[in-house]
Short mmCIF file of C-alpha atoms in Angstrom, two decimals:
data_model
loop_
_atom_site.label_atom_id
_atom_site.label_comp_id
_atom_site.label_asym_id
_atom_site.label_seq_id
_atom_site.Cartn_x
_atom_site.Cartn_y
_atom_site.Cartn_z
CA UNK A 1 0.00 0.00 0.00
CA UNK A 2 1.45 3.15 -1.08
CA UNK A 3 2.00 6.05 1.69
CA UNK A 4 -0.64 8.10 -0.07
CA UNK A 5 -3.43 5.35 0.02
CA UNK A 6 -2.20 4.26 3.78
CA UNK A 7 -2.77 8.04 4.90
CA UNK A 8 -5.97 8.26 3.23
CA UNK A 9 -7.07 5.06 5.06
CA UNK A 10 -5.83 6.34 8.17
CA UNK A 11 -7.98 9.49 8.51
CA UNK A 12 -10.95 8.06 7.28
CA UNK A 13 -10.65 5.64 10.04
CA UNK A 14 -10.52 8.99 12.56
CA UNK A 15 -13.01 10.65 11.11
CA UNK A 16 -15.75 7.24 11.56
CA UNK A 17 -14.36 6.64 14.82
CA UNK A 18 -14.70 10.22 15.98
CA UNK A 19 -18.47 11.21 18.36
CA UNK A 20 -20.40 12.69 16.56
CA UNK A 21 -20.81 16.80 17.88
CA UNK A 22 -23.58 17.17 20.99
CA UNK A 23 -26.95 18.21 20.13
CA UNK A 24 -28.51 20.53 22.50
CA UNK A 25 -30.31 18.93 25.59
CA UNK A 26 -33.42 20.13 27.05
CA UNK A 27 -34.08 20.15 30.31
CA UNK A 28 -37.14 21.44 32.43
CA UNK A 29 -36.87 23.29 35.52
CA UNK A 30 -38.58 22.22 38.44
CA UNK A 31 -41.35 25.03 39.36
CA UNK A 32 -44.31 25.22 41.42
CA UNK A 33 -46.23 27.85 39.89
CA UNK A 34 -46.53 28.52 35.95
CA UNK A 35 -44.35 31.29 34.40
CA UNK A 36 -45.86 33.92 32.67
CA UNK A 37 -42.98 36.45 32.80
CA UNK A 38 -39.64 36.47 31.99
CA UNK A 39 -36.87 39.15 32.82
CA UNK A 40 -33.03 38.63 31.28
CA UNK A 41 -29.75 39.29 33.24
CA UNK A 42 -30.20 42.97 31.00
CA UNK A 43 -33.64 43.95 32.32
CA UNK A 44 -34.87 46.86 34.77
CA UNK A 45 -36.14 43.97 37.17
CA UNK A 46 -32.98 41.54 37.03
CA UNK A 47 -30.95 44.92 38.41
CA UNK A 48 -33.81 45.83 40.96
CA UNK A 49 -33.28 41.85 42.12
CA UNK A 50 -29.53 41.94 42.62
CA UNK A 51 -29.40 45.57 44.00
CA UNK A 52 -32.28 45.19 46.40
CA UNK A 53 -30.05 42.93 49.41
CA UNK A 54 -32.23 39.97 49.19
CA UNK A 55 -31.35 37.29 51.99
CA UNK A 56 -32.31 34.71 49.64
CA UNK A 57 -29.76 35.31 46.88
CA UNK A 58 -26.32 34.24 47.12
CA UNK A 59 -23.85 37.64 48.30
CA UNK A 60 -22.11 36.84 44.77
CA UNK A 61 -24.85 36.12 42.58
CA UNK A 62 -23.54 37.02 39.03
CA UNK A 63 -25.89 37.00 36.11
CA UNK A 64 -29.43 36.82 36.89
CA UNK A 65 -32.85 36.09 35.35
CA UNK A 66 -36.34 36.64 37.06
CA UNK A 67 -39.52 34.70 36.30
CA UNK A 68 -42.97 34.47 37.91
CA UNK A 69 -46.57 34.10 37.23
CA UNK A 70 -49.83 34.23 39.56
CA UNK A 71 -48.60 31.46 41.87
CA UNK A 72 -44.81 32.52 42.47
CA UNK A 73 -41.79 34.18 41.83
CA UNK A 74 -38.18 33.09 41.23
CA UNK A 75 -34.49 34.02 40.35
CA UNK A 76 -32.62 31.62 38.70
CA UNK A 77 -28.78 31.72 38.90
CA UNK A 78 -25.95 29.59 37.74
CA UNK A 79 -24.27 27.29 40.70
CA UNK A 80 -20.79 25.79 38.37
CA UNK A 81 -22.96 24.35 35.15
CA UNK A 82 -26.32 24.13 36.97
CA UNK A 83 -29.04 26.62 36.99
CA UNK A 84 -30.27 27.41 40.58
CA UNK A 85 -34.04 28.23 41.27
CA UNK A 86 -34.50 30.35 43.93
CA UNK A 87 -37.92 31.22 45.20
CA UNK A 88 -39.05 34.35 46.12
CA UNK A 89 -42.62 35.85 47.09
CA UNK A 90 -44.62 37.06 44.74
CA UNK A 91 -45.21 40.54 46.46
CA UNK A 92 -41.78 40.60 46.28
CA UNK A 93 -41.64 40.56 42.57
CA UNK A 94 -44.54 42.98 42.33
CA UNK A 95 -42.60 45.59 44.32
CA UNK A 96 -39.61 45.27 42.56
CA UNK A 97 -40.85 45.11 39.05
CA UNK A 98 -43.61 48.03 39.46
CA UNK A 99 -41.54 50.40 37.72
CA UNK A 100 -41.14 48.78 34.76
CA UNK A 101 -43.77 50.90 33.22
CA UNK A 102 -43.73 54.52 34.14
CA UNK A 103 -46.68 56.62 34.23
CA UNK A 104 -46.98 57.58 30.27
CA UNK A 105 -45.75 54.89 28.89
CA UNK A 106 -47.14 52.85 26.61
CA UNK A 107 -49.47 49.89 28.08
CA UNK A 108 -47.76 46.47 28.51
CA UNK A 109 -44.07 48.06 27.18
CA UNK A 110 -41.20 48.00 29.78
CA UNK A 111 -38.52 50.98 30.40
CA UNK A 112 -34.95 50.23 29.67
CA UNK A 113 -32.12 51.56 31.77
CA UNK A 114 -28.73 52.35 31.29
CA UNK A 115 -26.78 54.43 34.02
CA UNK A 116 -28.30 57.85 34.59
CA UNK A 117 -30.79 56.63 31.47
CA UNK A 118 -34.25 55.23 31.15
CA UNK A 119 -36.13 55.25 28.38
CA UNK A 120 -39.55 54.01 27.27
CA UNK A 121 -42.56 54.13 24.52
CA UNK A 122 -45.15 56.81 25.34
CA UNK A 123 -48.30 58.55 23.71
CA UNK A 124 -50.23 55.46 22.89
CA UNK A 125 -51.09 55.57 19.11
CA UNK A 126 -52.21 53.32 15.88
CA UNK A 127 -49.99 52.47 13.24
CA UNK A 128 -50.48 52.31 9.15
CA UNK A 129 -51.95 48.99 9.65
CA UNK A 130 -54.17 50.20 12.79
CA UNK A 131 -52.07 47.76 15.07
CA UNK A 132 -51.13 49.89 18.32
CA UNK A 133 -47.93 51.41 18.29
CA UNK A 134 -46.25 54.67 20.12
CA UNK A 135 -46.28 58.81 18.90
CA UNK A 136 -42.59 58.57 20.53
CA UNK A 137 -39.88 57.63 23.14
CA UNK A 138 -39.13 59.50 26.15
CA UNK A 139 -35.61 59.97 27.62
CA UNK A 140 -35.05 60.61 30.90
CA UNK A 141 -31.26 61.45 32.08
CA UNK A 142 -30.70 62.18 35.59
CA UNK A 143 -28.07 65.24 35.83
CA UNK A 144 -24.80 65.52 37.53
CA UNK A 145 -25.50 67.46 41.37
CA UNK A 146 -22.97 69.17 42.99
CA UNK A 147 -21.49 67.78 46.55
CA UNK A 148 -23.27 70.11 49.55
CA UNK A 149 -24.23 69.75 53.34
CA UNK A 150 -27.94 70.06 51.89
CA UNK A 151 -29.66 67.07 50.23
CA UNK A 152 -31.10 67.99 47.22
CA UNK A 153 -33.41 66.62 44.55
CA UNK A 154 -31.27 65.15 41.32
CA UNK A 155 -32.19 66.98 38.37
CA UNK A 156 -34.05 65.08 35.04
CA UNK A 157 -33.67 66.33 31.61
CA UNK A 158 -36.54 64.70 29.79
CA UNK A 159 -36.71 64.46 25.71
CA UNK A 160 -38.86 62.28 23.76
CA UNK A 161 -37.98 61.56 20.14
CA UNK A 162 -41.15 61.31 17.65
CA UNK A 163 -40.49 58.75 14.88
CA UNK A 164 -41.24 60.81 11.71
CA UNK A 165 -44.12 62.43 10.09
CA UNK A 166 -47.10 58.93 9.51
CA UNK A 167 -44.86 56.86 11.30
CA UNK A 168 -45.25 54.76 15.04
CA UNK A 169 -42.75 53.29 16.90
CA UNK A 170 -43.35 49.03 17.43
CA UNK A 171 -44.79 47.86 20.05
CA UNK A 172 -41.73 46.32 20.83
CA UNK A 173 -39.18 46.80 24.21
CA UNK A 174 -36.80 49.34 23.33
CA UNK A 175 -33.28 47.92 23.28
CA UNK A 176 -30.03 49.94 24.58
CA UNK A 177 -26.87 49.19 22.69
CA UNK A 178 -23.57 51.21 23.24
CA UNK A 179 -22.54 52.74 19.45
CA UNK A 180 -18.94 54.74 19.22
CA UNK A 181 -18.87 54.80 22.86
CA UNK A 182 -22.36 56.31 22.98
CA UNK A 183 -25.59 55.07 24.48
CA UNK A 184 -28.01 54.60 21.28
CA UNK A 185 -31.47 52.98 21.87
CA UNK A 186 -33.47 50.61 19.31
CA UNK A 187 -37.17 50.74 18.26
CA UNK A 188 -38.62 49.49 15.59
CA UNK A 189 -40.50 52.14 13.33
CA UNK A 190 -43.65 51.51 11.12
CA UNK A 191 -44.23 54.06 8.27
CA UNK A 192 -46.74 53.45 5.34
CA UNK A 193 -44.23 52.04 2.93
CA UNK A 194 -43.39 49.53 5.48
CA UNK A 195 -40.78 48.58 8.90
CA UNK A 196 -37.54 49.42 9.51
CA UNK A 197 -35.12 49.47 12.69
CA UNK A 198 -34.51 53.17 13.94
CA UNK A 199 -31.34 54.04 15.71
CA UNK A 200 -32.06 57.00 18.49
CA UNK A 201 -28.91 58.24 19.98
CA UNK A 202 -27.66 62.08 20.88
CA UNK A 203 -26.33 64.11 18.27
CA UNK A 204 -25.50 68.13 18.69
CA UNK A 205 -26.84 67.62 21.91
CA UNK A 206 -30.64 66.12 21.60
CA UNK A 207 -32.02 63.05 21.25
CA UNK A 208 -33.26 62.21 17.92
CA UNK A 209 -33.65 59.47 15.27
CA UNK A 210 -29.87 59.47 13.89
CA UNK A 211 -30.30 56.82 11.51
CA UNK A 212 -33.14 54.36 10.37
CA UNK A 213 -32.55 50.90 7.85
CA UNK A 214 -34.91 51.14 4.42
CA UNK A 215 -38.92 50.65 5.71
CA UNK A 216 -39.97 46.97 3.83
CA UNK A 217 -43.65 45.95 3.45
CA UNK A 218 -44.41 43.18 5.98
CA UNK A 219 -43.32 41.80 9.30
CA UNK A 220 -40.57 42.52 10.94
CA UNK A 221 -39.26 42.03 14.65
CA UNK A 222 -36.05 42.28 16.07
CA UNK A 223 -34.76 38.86 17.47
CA UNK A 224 -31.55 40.42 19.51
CA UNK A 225 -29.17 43.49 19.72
CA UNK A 226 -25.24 42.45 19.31
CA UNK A 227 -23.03 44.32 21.78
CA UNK A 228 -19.83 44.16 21.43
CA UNK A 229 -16.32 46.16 19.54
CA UNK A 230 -18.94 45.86 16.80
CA UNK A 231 -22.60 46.22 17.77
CA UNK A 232 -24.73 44.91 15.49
CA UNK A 233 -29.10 43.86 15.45
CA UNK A 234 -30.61 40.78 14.04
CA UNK A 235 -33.70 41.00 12.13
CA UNK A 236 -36.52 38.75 12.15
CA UNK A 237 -38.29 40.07 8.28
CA UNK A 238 -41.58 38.74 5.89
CA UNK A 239 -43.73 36.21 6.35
CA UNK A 240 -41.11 33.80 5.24
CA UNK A 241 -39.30 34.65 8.90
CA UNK A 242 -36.24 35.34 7.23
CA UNK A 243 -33.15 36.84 9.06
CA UNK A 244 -30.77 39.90 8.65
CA UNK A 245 -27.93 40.43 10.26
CA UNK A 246 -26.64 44.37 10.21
CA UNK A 247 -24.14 45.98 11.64
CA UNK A 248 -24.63 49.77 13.82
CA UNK A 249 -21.08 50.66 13.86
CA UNK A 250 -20.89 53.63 11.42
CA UNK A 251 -23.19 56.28 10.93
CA UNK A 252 -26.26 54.30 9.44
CA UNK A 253 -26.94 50.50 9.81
CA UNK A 254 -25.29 48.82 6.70
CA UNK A 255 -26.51 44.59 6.04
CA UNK A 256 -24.01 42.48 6.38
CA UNK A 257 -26.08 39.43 5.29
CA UNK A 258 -29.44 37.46 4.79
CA UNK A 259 -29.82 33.94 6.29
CA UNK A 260 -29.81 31.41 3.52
CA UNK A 261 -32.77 29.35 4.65
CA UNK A 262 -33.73 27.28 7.87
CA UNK A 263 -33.32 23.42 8.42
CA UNK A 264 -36.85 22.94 7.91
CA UNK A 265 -37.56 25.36 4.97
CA UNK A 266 -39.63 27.65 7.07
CA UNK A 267 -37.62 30.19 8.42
CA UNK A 268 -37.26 32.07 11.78
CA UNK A 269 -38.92 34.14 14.69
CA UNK A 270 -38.06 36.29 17.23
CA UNK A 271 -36.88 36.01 20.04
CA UNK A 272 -33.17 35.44 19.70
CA UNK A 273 -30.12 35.94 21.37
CA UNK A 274 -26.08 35.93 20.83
CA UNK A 275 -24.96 33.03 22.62
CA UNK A 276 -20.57 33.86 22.11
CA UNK A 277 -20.17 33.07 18.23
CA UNK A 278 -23.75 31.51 17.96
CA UNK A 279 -27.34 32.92 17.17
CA UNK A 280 -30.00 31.01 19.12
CA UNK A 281 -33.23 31.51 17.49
CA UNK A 282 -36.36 30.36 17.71
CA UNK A 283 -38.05 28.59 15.03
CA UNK A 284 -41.08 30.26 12.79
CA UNK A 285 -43.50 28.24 14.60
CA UNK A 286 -41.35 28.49 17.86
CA UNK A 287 -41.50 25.18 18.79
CA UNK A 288 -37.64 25.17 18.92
CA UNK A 289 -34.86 26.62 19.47
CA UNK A 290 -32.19 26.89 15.96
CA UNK A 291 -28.23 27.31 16.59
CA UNK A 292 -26.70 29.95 13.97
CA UNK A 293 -23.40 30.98 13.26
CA UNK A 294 -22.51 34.88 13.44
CA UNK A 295 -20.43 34.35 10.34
CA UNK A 296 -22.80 33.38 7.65
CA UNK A 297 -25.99 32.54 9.76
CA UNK A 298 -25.76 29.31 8.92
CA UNK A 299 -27.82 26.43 11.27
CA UNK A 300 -25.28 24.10 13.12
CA UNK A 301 -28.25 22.40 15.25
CA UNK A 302 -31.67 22.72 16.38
CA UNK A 303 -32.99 21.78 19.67
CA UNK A 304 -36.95 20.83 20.09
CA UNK A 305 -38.62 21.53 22.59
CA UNK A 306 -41.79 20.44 24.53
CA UNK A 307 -43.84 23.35 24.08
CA UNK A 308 -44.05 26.32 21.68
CA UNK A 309 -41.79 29.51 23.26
CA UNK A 310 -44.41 31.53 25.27
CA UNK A 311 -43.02 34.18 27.88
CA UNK A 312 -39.24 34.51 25.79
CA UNK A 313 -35.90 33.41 26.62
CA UNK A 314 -33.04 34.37 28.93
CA UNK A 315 -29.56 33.50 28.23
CA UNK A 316 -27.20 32.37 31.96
CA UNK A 317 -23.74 31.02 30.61
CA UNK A 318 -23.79 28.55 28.15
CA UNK A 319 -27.61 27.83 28.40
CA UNK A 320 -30.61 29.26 27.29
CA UNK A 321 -33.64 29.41 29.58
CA UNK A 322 -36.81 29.37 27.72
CA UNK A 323 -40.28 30.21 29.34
CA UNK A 324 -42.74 27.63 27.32
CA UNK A 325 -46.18 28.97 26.49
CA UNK A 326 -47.73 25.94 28.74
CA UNK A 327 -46.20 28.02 31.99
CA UNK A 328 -43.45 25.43 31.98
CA UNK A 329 -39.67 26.06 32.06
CA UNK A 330 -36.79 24.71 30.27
CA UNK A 331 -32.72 25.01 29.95
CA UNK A 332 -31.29 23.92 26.66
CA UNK A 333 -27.76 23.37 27.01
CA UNK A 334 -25.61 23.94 23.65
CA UNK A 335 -23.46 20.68 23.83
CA UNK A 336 -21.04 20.91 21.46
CA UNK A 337 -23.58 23.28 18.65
CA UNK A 338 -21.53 26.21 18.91
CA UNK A 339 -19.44 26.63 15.68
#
């Protein structure tokens, strides 16, 4: 046998006797009460949780998410590779989380924060389509106050950005995202010609629209932000449910690329989130969750689970938590999917 052909035997051998990569695994989470809401480590109530000294949590709890429903409350945490349930009343929950919409916001929408910054839909409105949508988004920054021996109150500058003459903002939770250094904010905007992502961030000193992608007719939702050196935004778009991927480093949005297609030939829906190199996705009829890679959006792996997504997902480490529209809760553990 020639050294060529004894080679070629050789890796062929490795390759068959090699395991074949992990699939995900599901797992569900013991609960006693059915979830209904869902909070990620990035959310208004997952910072009221670990700020408010709760004798329950660990002194060192890292990354948190928050779920409850009508019969209970909980925090779940990561102990090493396992993901910790930790009860908490109800009330609890309720007093922590009854900020998350402001007086003038928009019914059922949630304020994001970033340091001295909240922001939120307001002025309740109807879009092209009649769907209900939001005449703007107010910014509230607290101001700098100068050390004295008298307490005083901390002064708000307030602005709220309109989204352009027959347009609504989305429905959707606002998403913060840090652009050139600077604190930029994402909404989805709805104009007669169709939907596009709007970038609000500060420029010659107010808050405005800076930059918007092309309006498109038909769906569109926005599966996950991508922080990072180079911030990006993943696009949910059509019926089809296909993806975009575009990148919010420069002065307008530019798309990087389109997915080519799912697994099963029917696309994608939000929500999503970056999982290190990986997209995790769910699937158009979200009754899974679909592995992506960042480079070319194309599906390593698919994980099924036992009930459509309800409430939306969470991401703690190297798992995804996923609140099940049952009221049930699962982990799904990436195994080897990761590209």
């Amino acid at each position: 046998m020639s050294e060529r052909r004894a080679l070629a035997v050789a890796v062929a051998f490795l390759l068959a006797a090699a395991p074949a990569a992990a699939e995900p695994r599901v797992t569900l989470l013991d609960l006693p009460f059915r979830v209904t809401q869902l909070r990620d480590a990035g959310s208004e109530a997952a910072l009221s949780v670990t700020t408010a000294g709760l004798p329950q949590l660990p002194r060192k709890a890292g990354p948190v998410a928050v779920v409850w429903g009508e019969g209970g409350a909980a925090v779940l945490t990561l102990s090493g590779d396992t993901i910790a349930v930790v009860p908490l009343p109800l009330d609890a929950i309720e007093g922590l989380t009854a900020g998350e919409t402001p007086k003038g916001a928009l019914p059922g929408s949630r304020r994001v924060l970033s340091g001295p910054i909240s922001a939120y839909l307001s002025g309740p409105s109807r879009g092209p389509d009649g769907r209900p949508g939001a005449a703007g988004v107010t910014v509230r920054e607290r101001q700098k106050v100068t050390m004295s021996a008298d307490p005083k109150p901390v002064p708000v500058e307030t602005a709220t950005v309109p989204p352009g003459a027959g347009a609504v903002f989305s429905a959707e939770t606002l998403r913060p995202v840090e652009i050139g250094g600077s604190l930029n904010l994402l909404a989805l905007s709805e104009h007669p010609e169709g939907a596009g992502l709007a970038v609000i961030g500060r420029r010659d000193g107010t808050w405005r629209v800076r930059a918007e992608t092309p309006p498109e007719p038909g769906p569109l939702a926005l599966a996950t932000d991508l922080p990072g050196p180079r911030p990006g935004a993943v696009l949910v778009r059509g019926e089809e449910g296909r993806l975009e991927q575009w990148s919010l480093s420069g002065e307008a949005p530019v798309r990087q690329m389109r997915s080519t297609g799912s697994a099963d030939g029917k696309g994608f829906s939000a929500p999503g989130a970056a999982l290190g190199d990986a997209l995790v996705v769910a699937s158009r009829d979200r009754t899974a969750l679909a592995y992506l890679s960042l480079k070319d959006l194309t599906e390593r792996a698919r994980a099924t689970l036992p009930a459509p997504v309800g409430a939306g997902l969470a991401v703690l480490g190297n798992q995804v938590v996923v609140a099940l529209a049952d009221g049930r809760l699962a982990s799904v553990r990436d195994g080897n999917a990761r590209p």
